[in-house]
CSV table of C-alpha atoms in Angstrom, one decimal:
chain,number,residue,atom,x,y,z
A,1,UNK,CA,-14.2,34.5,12.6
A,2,UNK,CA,-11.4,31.8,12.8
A,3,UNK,CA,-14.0,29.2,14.2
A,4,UNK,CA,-16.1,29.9,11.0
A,5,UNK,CA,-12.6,29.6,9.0
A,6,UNK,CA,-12.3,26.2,10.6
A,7,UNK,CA,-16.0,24.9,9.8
A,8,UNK,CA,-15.8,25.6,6.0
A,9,UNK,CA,-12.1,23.9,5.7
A,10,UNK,CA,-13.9,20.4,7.6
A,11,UNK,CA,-16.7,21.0,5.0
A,12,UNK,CA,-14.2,21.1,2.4
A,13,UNK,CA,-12.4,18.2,3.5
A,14,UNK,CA,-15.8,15.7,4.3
A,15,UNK,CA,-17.0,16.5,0.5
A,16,UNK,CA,-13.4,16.0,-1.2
A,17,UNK,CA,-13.2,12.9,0.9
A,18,UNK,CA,-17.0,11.7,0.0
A,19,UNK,CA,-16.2,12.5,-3.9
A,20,UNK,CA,-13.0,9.9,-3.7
A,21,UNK,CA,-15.0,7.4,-2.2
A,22,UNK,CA,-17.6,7.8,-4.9
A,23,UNK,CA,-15.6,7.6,-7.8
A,24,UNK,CA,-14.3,4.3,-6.8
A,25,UNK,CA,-17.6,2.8,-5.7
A,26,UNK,CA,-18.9,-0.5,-6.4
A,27,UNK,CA,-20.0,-0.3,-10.0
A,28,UNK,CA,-23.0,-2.5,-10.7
A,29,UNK,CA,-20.6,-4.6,-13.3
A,30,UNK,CA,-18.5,-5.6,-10.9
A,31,UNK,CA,-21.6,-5.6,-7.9
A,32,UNK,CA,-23.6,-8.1,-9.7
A,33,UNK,CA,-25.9,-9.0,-7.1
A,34,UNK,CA,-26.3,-5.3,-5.7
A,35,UNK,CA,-25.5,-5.5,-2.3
A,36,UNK,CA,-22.9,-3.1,-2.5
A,37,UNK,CA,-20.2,-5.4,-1.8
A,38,UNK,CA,-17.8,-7.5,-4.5
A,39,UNK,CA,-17.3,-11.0,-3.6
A,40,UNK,CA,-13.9,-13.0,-5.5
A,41,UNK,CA,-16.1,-14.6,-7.8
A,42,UNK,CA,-17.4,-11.3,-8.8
A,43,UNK,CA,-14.2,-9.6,-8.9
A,44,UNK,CA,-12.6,-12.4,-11.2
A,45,UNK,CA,-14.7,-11.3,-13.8
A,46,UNK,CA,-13.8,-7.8,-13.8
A,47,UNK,CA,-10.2,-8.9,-13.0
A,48,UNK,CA,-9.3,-11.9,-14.4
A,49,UNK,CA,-5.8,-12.1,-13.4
A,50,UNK,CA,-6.6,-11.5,-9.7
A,51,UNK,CA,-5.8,-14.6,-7.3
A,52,UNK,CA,-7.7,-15.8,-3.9
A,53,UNK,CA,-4.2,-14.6,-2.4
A,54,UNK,CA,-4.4,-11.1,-4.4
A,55,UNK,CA,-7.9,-10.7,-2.6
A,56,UNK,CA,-7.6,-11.6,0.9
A,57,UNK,CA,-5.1,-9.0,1.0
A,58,UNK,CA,-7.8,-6.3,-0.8
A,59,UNK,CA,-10.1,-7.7,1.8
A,60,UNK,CA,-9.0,-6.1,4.8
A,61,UNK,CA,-11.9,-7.0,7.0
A,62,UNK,CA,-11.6,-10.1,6.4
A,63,UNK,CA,-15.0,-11.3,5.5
A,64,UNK,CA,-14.9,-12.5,2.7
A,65,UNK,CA,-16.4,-9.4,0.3
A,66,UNK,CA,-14.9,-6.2,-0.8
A,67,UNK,CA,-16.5,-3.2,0.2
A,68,UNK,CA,-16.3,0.7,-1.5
A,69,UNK,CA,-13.5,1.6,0.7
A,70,UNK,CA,-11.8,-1.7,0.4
A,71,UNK,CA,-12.2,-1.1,-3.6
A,72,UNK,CA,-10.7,2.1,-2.8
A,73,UNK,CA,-7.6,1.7,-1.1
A,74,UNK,CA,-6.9,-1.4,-3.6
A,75,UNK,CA,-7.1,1.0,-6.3
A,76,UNK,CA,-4.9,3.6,-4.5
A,77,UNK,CA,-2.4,0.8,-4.0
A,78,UNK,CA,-2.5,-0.2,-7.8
A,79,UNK,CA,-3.5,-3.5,-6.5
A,80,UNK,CA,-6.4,-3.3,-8.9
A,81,UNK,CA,-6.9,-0.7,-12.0
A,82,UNK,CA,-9.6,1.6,-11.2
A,83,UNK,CA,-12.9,0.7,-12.5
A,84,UNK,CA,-14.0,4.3,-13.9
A,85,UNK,CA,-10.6,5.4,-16.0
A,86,UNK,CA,-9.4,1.4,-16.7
A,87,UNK,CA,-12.5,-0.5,-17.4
């Protein structure tokens, strides 16, 4: 009984966790070339106040594109307004 308990609570947890990432993912305004990834260039236009320094730091992997989680955490940080309630 306790390990079924356990199961539905990591169900839970994967789809509350699977609806954040969603709601901040890569809108096709600021994904203008669809690969799922914002370079600076297309981030500028959505953020025009946002510097090359501003996004290296968003850009945690340091390649150079911002991905959904990326987008995420920036938006959790307040480093950039979230693209659903702010656009």
């Amino acid at each position: 009984m306790i390990g079924k308990n356990v199961k539905s609570v990591i169900l839970a947890a994967a789809l509350v966790t699977s609806v954040a990432f969603s709601a901040n993912a890569m809108s096709a305004e600021i994904d203008t070339d669809g690969d799922g990834m914002a370079s600076f260039a297309e981030l500028q236009v959505s953020y025009p106040e946002l510097t090359e320094e501003m996004f290296g730091e968003i850009d945690t992997k340091g390649d150079g594109l911002v991905d959904d989680e990326e987008m995420a955490i920036a938006v959790e940080l307040g480093n950039l307004a979230d693209p659903e309630t702010d656009a």
